Amino acid sequence: MNDLLLQTDKITKTYRNGKKEKHVLNGVDLTVHAGRLYAIEGESGSGKSTLLSILAGLQKPDSGSVSYWKNGEMVELTSLHENELAVLRRGDIAYIPQTCDMVSDLTVMDNIRLVDYFTEKKGDTEHLSDIMNRLGIAQLADAYPADLSGGELRRLVIARALYGNPKVILADEPTNDLDVHNKKEILDVFSDIIQNGVAMIIVTHDQTVAEKADQRFRLVDGRLSFGDRR
Ligand code: ADP
Ligand code: MG
């Protein structure tokens, strides 16, 4: 299938603290296609954030592979160097962490275009203002993160993720702490993005989010089991 973007094969991950071992992932298989929304649910501590960070190339699995198709060509994430992974994260694979860490002495606008400081290729201002408008934070361009509400911060984190025109977005509980209104706005933005061909994987406890997914999974005993399929 030519819309294949991401595929994992039997990922395992064990955390070790001294003699203590915690087997978090025990063979995770996941196939991700363009233009689809995937929801991953599971108990707290079941390994959802660990899985997302491995998909983002932020940490390596102990065994198994993560393949990404960049312009139709397969790239093996687990064999890339840190600088190559960083390049992928700036463009192709966007990771939206559970917490909204921002650079506190940069404005909203500069936080979004932070990635420009690391690359030769500068993003265009039209794209930047389009994203800020879409997320309803254009009027906050010159404000600082500390001045934003929880909902505004969430939108800022999402704007930063969208700025690199990612093909895959990995979002860790992106609607936590949001009121109904903010949640709806963010979910509408996500729907638009997905319709434009982006694949999105959302870790969530939120049933209204999970119900929107094309495919639902549950992480149990370190493996993904199928949930409802739309
Ligand atoms: P979830 O996101 O589903 O709540 P996590 O992936 O954050 O789960 O964590 C899964 C398990 O691994 C938890 O028991 C957690 O305490 C443990 N864990 C997570 N990160 C680390 C780490 N860096 N070192 C040791 N244990 C960790
Ligand atoms: Mg988590």
PDB file of C-alpha atoms and ligand atoms in Angstrom:
ATOM      1  CA  MET A   1       0.000   0.000   0.000  1.00  0.00           C
ATOM      2  CA  ASN A   2       1.579   3.309  -0.981  1.00  0.00           C
ATOM      3  CA  ASP A   3       0.168   5.338   1.914  1.00  0.00           C
ATOM      4  CA  LEU A   4       2.159   3.387   4.477  1.00  0.00           C
ATOM      5  CA  LEU A   5       4.045   5.782   6.755  1.00  0.00           C
ATOM      6  CA  LEU A   6       5.171   4.016   9.879  1.00  0.00           C
ATOM      7  CA  GLN A   7       5.473   0.397  10.897  1.00  0.00           C
ATOM      8  CA  THR A   8       6.814  -1.277  13.984  1.00  0.00           C
ATOM      9  CA  ASP A   9       7.866  -4.873  14.255  1.00  0.00           C
ATOM     10  CA  LYS A  10       7.864  -6.587  17.650  1.00  0.00           C
ATOM     11  CA  ILE A  11       9.166  -3.670  19.691  1.00  0.00           C
ATOM     12  CA  THR A  12      10.309  -4.542  23.186  1.00  0.00           C
ATOM     13  CA  LYS A  13      11.442  -2.253  25.977  1.00  0.00           C
ATOM     14  CA  THR A  14      12.539  -3.037  29.506  1.00  0.00           C
ATOM     15  CA  TYR A  15      13.522  -0.407  32.081  1.00  0.00           C
ATOM     16  CA  ARG A  16      16.187  -1.413  34.535  1.00  0.00           C
ATOM     17  CA  ASN A  17      16.752   0.191  37.911  1.00  0.00           C
ATOM     18  CA  GLY A  18      19.542  -1.652  39.633  1.00  0.00           C
ATOM     19  CA  LYS A  19      18.323  -5.248  39.876  1.00  0.00           C
ATOM     20  CA  LYS A  20      14.742  -4.304  39.219  1.00  0.00           C
ATOM     21  CA  GLU A  21      13.420  -4.882  35.713  1.00  0.00           C
ATOM     22  CA  LYS A  22      10.197  -3.606  34.284  1.00  0.00           C
ATOM     23  CA  HIS A  23       9.128  -5.139  30.998  1.00  0.00           C
ATOM     24  CA  VAL A  24       7.068  -2.333  29.511  1.00  0.00           C
ATOM     25  CA  LEU A  25       6.725  -3.318  25.856  1.00  0.00           C
ATOM     26  CA  ASN A  26       6.659  -6.988  24.889  1.00  0.00           C
ATOM     27  CA  GLY A  27       6.277  -7.044  21.120  1.00  0.00           C
ATOM     28  CA  VAL A  28       4.351  -4.074  19.798  1.00  0.00           C
ATOM     29  CA  ASP A  29       3.245  -4.290  16.171  1.00  0.00           C
ATOM     30  CA  LEU A  30       1.668  -1.216  14.673  1.00  0.00           C
ATOM     31  CA  THR A  31       1.042  -0.135  11.087  1.00  0.00           C
ATOM     32  CA  VAL A  32       0.247   3.491  10.346  1.00  0.00           C
ATOM     33  CA  HIS A  33      -1.201   4.837   7.102  1.00  0.00           C
ATOM     34  CA  ALA A  34      -1.538   8.386   5.847  1.00  0.00           C
ATOM     35  CA  GLY A  35      -4.740  10.261   6.588  1.00  0.00           C
ATOM     36  CA  ARG A  36      -5.776   8.091   9.508  1.00  0.00           C
ATOM     37  CA  LEU A  37      -6.279   8.622  13.204  1.00  0.00           C
ATOM     38  CA  TYR A  38      -5.120   5.960  15.653  1.00  0.00           C
ATOM     39  CA  ALA A  39      -5.988   6.011  19.329  1.00  0.00           C
ATOM     40  CA  ILE A  40      -3.959   4.194  21.957  1.00  0.00           C
ATOM     41  CA  GLU A  41      -5.623   3.659  25.306  1.00  0.00           C
ATOM     42  CA  GLY A  42      -4.403   1.785  28.340  1.00  0.00           C
ATOM     43  CA  GLU A  43      -3.987   1.936  32.087  1.00  0.00           C
ATOM     44  CA  SER A  44      -1.662   4.459  33.591  1.00  0.00           C
ATOM     45  CA  GLY A  45       1.835   2.977  33.574  1.00  0.00           C
ATOM     46  CA  SER A  46       1.048   0.542  30.744  1.00  0.00           C
ATOM     47  CA  GLY A  47       3.758   2.025  28.515  1.00  0.00           C
ATOM     48  CA  LYS A  48       1.850   4.406  26.225  1.00  0.00           C
ATOM     49  CA  SER A  49       4.306   7.289  26.593  1.00  0.00           C
ATOM     50  CA  THR A  50       7.232   4.895  26.206  1.00  0.00           C
ATOM     51  CA  LEU A  51       5.775   3.641  22.935  1.00  0.00           C
ATOM     52  CA  LEU A  52       5.225   7.172  21.580  1.00  0.00           C
ATOM     53  CA  SER A  53       8.761   8.219  22.473  1.00  0.00           C
ATOM     54  CA  ILE A  54      10.119   5.185  20.606  1.00  0.00           C
ATOM     55  CA  LEU A  55       7.967   6.033  17.564  1.00  0.00           C
ATOM     56  CA  ALA A  56       9.388   9.565  17.726  1.00  0.00           C
ATOM     57  CA  GLY A  57      12.924   8.169  17.882  1.00  0.00           C
ATOM     58  CA  LEU A  58      13.488   9.762  21.274  1.00  0.00           C
ATOM     59  CA  GLN A  59      14.539   6.444  22.700  1.00  0.00           C
ATOM     60  CA  LYS A  60      15.443   3.143  21.141  1.00  0.00           C
ATOM     61  CA  PRO A  61      13.657  -0.139  21.745  1.00  0.00           C
ATOM     62  CA  ASP A  62      15.685  -3.057  23.139  1.00  0.00           C
ATOM     63  CA  SER A  63      14.673  -5.122  20.140  1.00  0.00           C
ATOM     64  CA  GLY A  64      12.355  -4.838  17.182  1.00  0.00           C
ATOM     65  CA  SER A  65      12.251  -2.152  14.533  1.00  0.00           C
ATOM     66  CA  VAL A  66      10.526   1.093  13.652  1.00  0.00           C
ATOM     67  CA  SER A  67      10.347   1.846   9.932  1.00  0.00           C
ATOM     68  CA  TYR A  68       9.327   5.149   8.439  1.00  0.00           C
ATOM     69  CA  TRP A  69       8.586   5.723   4.767  1.00  0.00           C
ATOM     70  CA  LYS A  70      10.063   9.045   3.765  1.00  0.00           C
ATOM     71  CA  ASN A  71       8.761   9.987   0.330  1.00  0.00           C
ATOM     72  CA  GLY A  72       8.088   6.314  -0.281  1.00  0.00           C
ATOM     73  CA  GLU A  73      11.554   5.205   0.762  1.00  0.00           C
ATOM     74  CA  MET A  74      11.976   3.141   3.893  1.00  0.00           C
ATOM     75  CA  VAL A  75      14.108   4.534   6.699  1.00  0.00           C
ATOM     76  CA  GLU A  76      14.916   2.391   9.720  1.00  0.00           C
ATOM     77  CA  LEU A  77      14.549   4.690  12.720  1.00  0.00           C
ATOM     78  CA  THR A  78      16.367   2.372  15.086  1.00  0.00           C
ATOM     79  CA  SER A  79      19.554   2.542  13.010  1.00  0.00           C
ATOM     80  CA  LEU A  80      19.663   6.333  12.589  1.00  0.00           C
ATOM     81  CA  HIS A  81      22.073   8.582  14.458  1.00  0.00           C
ATOM     82  CA  GLU A  82      20.791  11.170  16.906  1.00  0.00           C
ATOM     83  CA  ASN A  83      21.325  14.073  14.473  1.00  0.00           C
ATOM     84  CA  GLU A  84      19.437  12.246  11.705  1.00  0.00           C
ATOM     85  CA  LEU A  85      16.590  11.549  14.115  1.00  0.00           C
ATOM     86  CA  ALA A  86      16.528  15.212  15.117  1.00  0.00           C
ATOM     87  CA  VAL A  87      16.122  16.175  11.457  1.00  0.00           C
ATOM     88  CA  LEU A  88      13.210  13.752  11.095  1.00  0.00           C
ATOM     89  CA  ARG A  89      11.551  15.187  14.197  1.00  0.00           C
ATOM     90  CA  ARG A  90      11.851  18.735  12.870  1.00  0.00           C
ATOM     91  CA  GLY A  91       9.962  17.826   9.733  1.00  0.00           C
ATOM     92  CA  ASP A  92       8.450  14.413   9.223  1.00  0.00           C
ATOM     93  CA  ILE A  93       7.515  13.103  12.628  1.00  0.00           C
ATOM     94  CA  ALA A  94       6.173  15.590  15.152  1.00  0.00           C
ATOM     95  CA  TYR A  95       5.946  14.662  18.783  1.00  0.00           C
ATOM     96  CA  ILE A  96       3.583  16.486  21.116  1.00  0.00           C
ATOM     97  CA  PRO A  97       4.650  15.686  24.673  1.00  0.00           C
ATOM     98  CA  GLN A  98       2.300  15.285  27.600  1.00  0.00           C
ATOM     99  CA  THR A  99       3.667  18.411  29.254  1.00  0.00           C
ATOM    100  CA  CYS A 100       3.777  21.775  27.483  1.00  0.00           C
ATOM    101  CA  ASP A 101       7.435  22.730  27.865  1.00  0.00           C
ATOM    102  CA  MET A 102       8.202  26.026  26.141  1.00  0.00           C
ATOM    103  CA  VAL A 103      11.182  28.354  26.136  1.00  0.00           C
ATOM    104  CA  SER A 104      10.019  30.870  28.706  1.00  0.00           C
ATOM    105  CA  ASP A 105      11.943  33.901  27.444  1.00  0.00           C
ATOM    106  CA  LEU A 106      10.841  33.498  23.830  1.00  0.00           C
ATOM    107  CA  THR A 107       7.517  34.817  22.569  1.00  0.00           C
ATOM    108  CA  VAL A 108       4.732  32.547  21.352  1.00  0.00           C
ATOM    109  CA  MET A 109       5.746  33.186  17.744  1.00  0.00           C
ATOM    110  CA  ASP A 110       9.417  32.471  18.383  1.00  0.00           C
ATOM    111  CA  ASN A 111       8.570  29.288  20.249  1.00  0.00           C
ATOM    112  CA  ILE A 112       6.673  28.045  17.202  1.00  0.00           C
ATOM    113  CA  ARG A 113       9.509  28.827  14.816  1.00  0.00           C
ATOM    114  CA  LEU A 114      12.188  27.614  17.212  1.00  0.00           C
ATOM    115  CA  VAL A 115      13.102  24.903  14.732  1.00  0.00           C
ATOM    116  CA  ASP A 116      14.317  27.603  12.300  1.00  0.00           C
ATOM    117  CA  TYR A 117      17.280  28.230  14.573  1.00  0.00           C
ATOM    118  CA  PHE A 118      18.526  24.712  13.882  1.00  0.00           C
ATOM    119  CA  THR A 119      18.022  24.526  10.138  1.00  0.00           C
ATOM    120  CA  GLU A 120      19.222  26.291   7.024  1.00  0.00           C
ATOM    121  CA  LYS A 121      15.783  26.166   5.524  1.00  0.00           C
ATOM    122  CA  LYS A 122      13.630  28.902   7.088  1.00  0.00           C
ATOM    123  CA  GLY A 123       9.894  28.454   7.319  1.00  0.00           C
ATOM    124  CA  ASP A 124       7.797  31.047   5.560  1.00  0.00           C
ATOM    125  CA  THR A 125       5.900  33.684   7.494  1.00  0.00           C
ATOM    126  CA  GLU A 126       2.659  32.996   5.650  1.00  0.00           C
ATOM    127  CA  HIS A 127       2.726  29.391   6.849  1.00  0.00           C
ATOM    128  CA  LEU A 128       3.475  30.610  10.375  1.00  0.00           C
ATOM    129  CA  SER A 129       0.563  33.037  10.497  1.00  0.00           C
ATOM    130  CA  ASP A 130      -1.737  30.473   8.896  1.00  0.00           C
ATOM    131  CA  ILE A 131      -0.954  28.025  11.701  1.00  0.00           C
ATOM    132  CA  MET A 132      -1.402  30.653  14.410  1.00  0.00           C
ATOM    133  CA  ASN A 133      -4.747  31.641  12.910  1.00  0.00           C
ATOM    134  CA  ARG A 134      -5.899  28.057  12.655  1.00  0.00           C
ATOM    135  CA  LEU A 135      -5.125  27.494  16.312  1.00  0.00           C
ATOM    136  CA  GLY A 136      -6.584  30.809  17.406  1.00  0.00           C
ATOM    137  CA  ILE A 137      -3.351  32.154  18.896  1.00  0.00           C
ATOM    138  CA  ALA A 138      -2.487  34.852  16.321  1.00  0.00           C
ATOM    139  CA  GLN A 139      -3.315  37.593  18.811  1.00  0.00           C
ATOM    140  CA  LEU A 140      -0.841  36.034  21.251  1.00  0.00           C
ATOM    141  CA  ALA A 141       2.144  36.126  18.855  1.00  0.00           C
ATOM    142  CA  ASP A 142       4.126  38.521  21.060  1.00  0.00           C
ATOM    143  CA  ALA A 143       3.018  37.158  24.420  1.00  0.00           C
ATOM    144  CA  TYR A 144       5.205  34.897  26.550  1.00  0.00           C
ATOM    145  CA  PRO A 145       4.343  31.317  27.549  1.00  0.00           C
ATOM    146  CA  ALA A 146       3.878  32.303  31.205  1.00  0.00           C
ATOM    147  CA  ASP A 147       0.991  34.592  30.175  1.00  0.00           C
ATOM    148  CA  LEU A 148      -0.999  31.827  28.507  1.00  0.00           C
ATOM    149  CA  SER A 149      -3.858  29.762  29.886  1.00  0.00           C
ATOM    150  CA  GLY A 150      -3.672  25.973  29.858  1.00  0.00           C
ATOM    151  CA  GLY A 151      -5.762  25.778  26.693  1.00  0.00           C
ATOM    152  CA  GLU A 152      -3.650  28.400  24.936  1.00  0.00           C
ATOM    153  CA  LEU A 153      -0.443  26.578  25.888  1.00  0.00           C
ATOM    154  CA  ARG A 154      -1.832  23.364  24.461  1.00  0.00           C
ATOM    155  CA  ARG A 155      -2.618  25.131  21.210  1.00  0.00           C
ATOM    156  CA  LEU A 156       0.888  26.580  21.157  1.00  0.00           C
ATOM    157  CA  VAL A 157       2.454  23.121  21.529  1.00  0.00           C
ATOM    158  CA  ILE A 158       0.296  21.886  18.678  1.00  0.00           C
ATOM    159  CA  ALA A 159       1.185  24.916  16.522  1.00  0.00           C
ATOM    160  CA  ARG A 160       4.862  24.179  17.062  1.00  0.00           C
ATOM    161  CA  ALA A 161       4.303  20.578  15.971  1.00  0.00           C
ATOM    162  CA  LEU A 162       2.456  21.662  12.816  1.00  0.00           C
ATOM    163  CA  TYR A 163       5.032  24.244  11.796  1.00  0.00           C
ATOM    164  CA  GLY A 164       7.367  21.604  10.334  1.00  0.00           C
ATOM    165  CA  ASN A 165       4.590  20.193   8.081  1.00  0.00           C
ATOM    166  CA  PRO A 166       4.826  16.725   9.627  1.00  0.00           C
ATOM    167  CA  LYS A 167       3.574  13.559   7.938  1.00  0.00           C
ATOM    168  CA  VAL A 168       3.046  11.818  11.271  1.00  0.00           C
ATOM    169  CA  ILE A 169       1.931  13.442  14.513  1.00  0.00           C
ATOM    170  CA  LEU A 170       2.352  11.643  17.818  1.00  0.00           C
ATOM    171  CA  ALA A 171       0.330  13.275  20.559  1.00  0.00           C
ATOM    172  CA  ASP A 172       0.503  12.222  24.210  1.00  0.00           C
ATOM    173  CA  GLU A 173      -2.834  12.942  25.908  1.00  0.00           C
ATOM    174  CA  PRO A 174      -3.272  16.239  24.016  1.00  0.00           C
ATOM    175  CA  THR A 175      -6.714  17.033  25.394  1.00  0.00           C
ATOM    176  CA  ASN A 176      -5.899  16.604  29.066  1.00  0.00           C
ATOM    177  CA  ASP A 177      -6.906  19.565  31.203  1.00  0.00           C
ATOM    178  CA  LEU A 178      -8.898  21.188  28.423  1.00  0.00           C
ATOM    179  CA  ASP A 179     -12.436  22.436  28.761  1.00  0.00           C
ATOM    180  CA  VAL A 180     -15.083  21.254  26.311  1.00  0.00           C
ATOM    181  CA  HIS A 181     -14.722  24.325  24.103  1.00  0.00           C
ATOM    182  CA  ASN A 182     -10.916  24.126  23.786  1.00  0.00           C
ATOM    183  CA  LYS A 183     -11.103  20.402  23.258  1.00  0.00           C
ATOM    184  CA  LYS A 184     -13.561  20.760  20.393  1.00  0.00           C
ATOM    185  CA  GLU A 185     -11.416  23.403  18.706  1.00  0.00           C
ATOM    186  CA  ILE A 186      -8.307  21.266  18.915  1.00  0.00           C
ATOM    187  CA  LEU A 187     -10.105  18.164  17.681  1.00  0.00           C
ATOM    188  CA  ASP A 188     -11.420  20.167  14.710  1.00  0.00           C
ATOM    189  CA  VAL A 189      -7.863  21.229  13.852  1.00  0.00           C
ATOM    190  CA  PHE A 190      -6.722  17.596  14.114  1.00  0.00           C
ATOM    191  CA  SER A 191      -9.559  16.478  11.785  1.00  0.00           C
ATOM    192  CA  ASP A 192      -8.475  19.026   9.170  1.00  0.00           C
ATOM    193  CA  ILE A 193      -4.873  17.913   9.352  1.00  0.00           C
ATOM    194  CA  ILE A 194      -5.802  14.245   9.041  1.00  0.00           C
ATOM    195  CA  GLN A 195      -8.037  14.999   6.052  1.00  0.00           C
ATOM    196  CA  ASN A 196      -5.003  16.555   4.426  1.00  0.00           C
ATOM    197  CA  GLY A 197      -3.218  13.212   4.632  1.00  0.00           C
ATOM    198  CA  VAL A 198      -1.351  13.398   7.926  1.00  0.00           C
ATOM    199  CA  ALA A 199      -1.353  10.314  10.132  1.00  0.00           C
ATOM    200  CA  MET A 200      -2.026  10.921  13.767  1.00  0.00           C
ATOM    201  CA  ILE A 201      -1.469   8.682  16.758  1.00  0.00           C
ATOM    202  CA  ILE A 202      -3.083   9.905  19.928  1.00  0.00           C
ATOM    203  CA  VAL A 203      -2.553   8.453  23.356  1.00  0.00           C
ATOM    204  CA  THR A 204      -5.698   9.229  25.275  1.00  0.00           C
ATOM    205  CA  HIS A 205      -8.016   8.398  28.154  1.00  0.00           C
ATOM    206  CA  ASP A 206     -10.681  10.536  26.585  1.00  0.00           C
ATOM    207  CA  GLN A 207     -13.548   8.573  25.057  1.00  0.00           C
ATOM    208  CA  THR A 208     -14.697  11.418  22.822  1.00  0.00           C
ATOM    209  CA  VAL A 209     -11.208  11.452  21.277  1.00  0.00           C
ATOM    210  CA  ALA A 210     -10.877   7.667  21.012  1.00  0.00           C
ATOM    211  CA  GLU A 211     -14.282   7.406  19.356  1.00  0.00           C
ATOM    212  CA  LYS A 212     -13.067   9.577  16.499  1.00  0.00           C
ATOM    213  CA  ALA A 213     -10.236   7.197  15.667  1.00  0.00           C
ATOM    214  CA  ASP A 214     -10.174   5.040  12.554  1.00  0.00           C
ATOM    215  CA  GLN A 215      -8.517   2.400  14.662  1.00  0.00           C
ATOM    216  CA  ARG A 216      -8.449   1.978  18.422  1.00  0.00           C
ATOM    217  CA  PHE A 217      -5.842   0.034  20.338  1.00  0.00           C
ATOM    218  CA  ARG A 218      -5.348  -0.859  23.954  1.00  0.00           C
ATOM    219  CA  LEU A 219      -1.909  -1.363  25.400  1.00  0.00           C
ATOM    220  CA  VAL A 220      -2.158  -4.363  27.711  1.00  0.00           C
ATOM    221  CA  ASP A 221       0.753  -6.440  29.034  1.00  0.00           C
ATOM    222  CA  GLY A 222       3.116  -4.674  26.664  1.00  0.00           C
ATOM    223  CA  ARG A 223       1.148  -5.464  23.519  1.00  0.00           C
ATOM    224  CA  LEU A 224      -1.404  -3.631  21.443  1.00  0.00           C
ATOM    225  CA  SER A 225      -4.771  -5.274  21.180  1.00  0.00           C
ATOM    226  CA  PHE A 226      -7.361  -4.167  18.673  1.00  0.00           C
ATOM    227  CA  GLY A 227     -10.277  -2.148  19.840  1.00  0.00           C
ATOM    228  CA  ASP A 228     -13.220  -1.049  17.737  1.00  0.00           C
ATOM    229  CA  ARG A 229     -12.639  -0.450  14.075  1.00  0.00           C
ATOM    230  CA  ARG A 230     -14.597   2.182  12.257  1.00  0.00           C
TER     231      ARG A 230
HETATM  232  P1  ADP B   1       1.986   5.434  30.508  1.00  0.00           P
HETATM  233  O1  ADP B   1       2.315   6.552  29.581  1.00  0.00           O
HETATM  234  O2  ADP B   1       1.104   4.380  29.890  1.00  0.00           O
HETATM  235  O3  ADP B   1       1.413   5.908  31.807  1.00  0.00           O
HETATM  236  P2  ADP B   1       4.880   5.081  30.694  1.00  0.00           P
HETATM  237  O4  ADP B   1       5.338   4.670  29.345  1.00  0.00           O
HETATM  238  O5  ADP B   1       5.109   6.475  31.088  1.00  0.00           O
HETATM  239  O6  ADP B   1       3.341   4.652  30.865  1.00  0.00           O
HETATM  240  O7  ADP B   1       5.578   4.155  31.764  1.00  0.00           O
HETATM  241  C1  ADP B   1       5.464   2.735  31.742  1.00  0.00           C
HETATM  242  C2  ADP B   1       6.171   2.144  32.961  1.00  0.00           C
HETATM  243  O8  ADP B   1       7.578   2.344  32.835  1.00  0.00           O
HETATM  244  C3  ADP B   1       5.788   2.800  34.271  1.00  0.00           C
HETATM  245  O9  ADP B   1       5.791   1.825  35.259  1.00  0.00           O
HETATM  246  C4  ADP B   1       6.891   3.808  34.515  1.00  0.00           C
HETATM  247  O10 ADP B   1       7.066   4.044  35.877  1.00  0.00           O
HETATM  248  C5  ADP B   1       8.089   3.112  33.909  1.00  0.00           C
HETATM  249  N1  ADP B   1       9.065   4.068  33.343  1.00  0.00           N
HETATM  250  C6  ADP B   1       8.810   5.010  32.410  1.00  0.00           C
HETATM  251  N2  ADP B   1       9.923   5.687  32.072  1.00  0.00           N
HETATM  252  C7  ADP B   1      10.929   5.138  32.805  1.00  0.00           C
HETATM  253  C8  ADP B   1      12.340   5.390  32.915  1.00  0.00           C
HETATM  254  N3  ADP B   1      12.935   6.316  32.176  1.00  0.00           N
HETATM  255  N4  ADP B   1      13.039   4.620  33.779  1.00  0.00           N
HETATM  256  C9  ADP B   1      12.457   3.657  34.517  1.00  0.00           C
HETATM  257  N5  ADP B   1      11.137   3.355  34.471  1.00  0.00           N
HETATM  258  C10 ADP B   1      10.367   4.090  33.620  1.00  0.00           C
HETATM  259 MG    MG B   2       1.993   8.612  29.758  1.00  0.00          MG
END
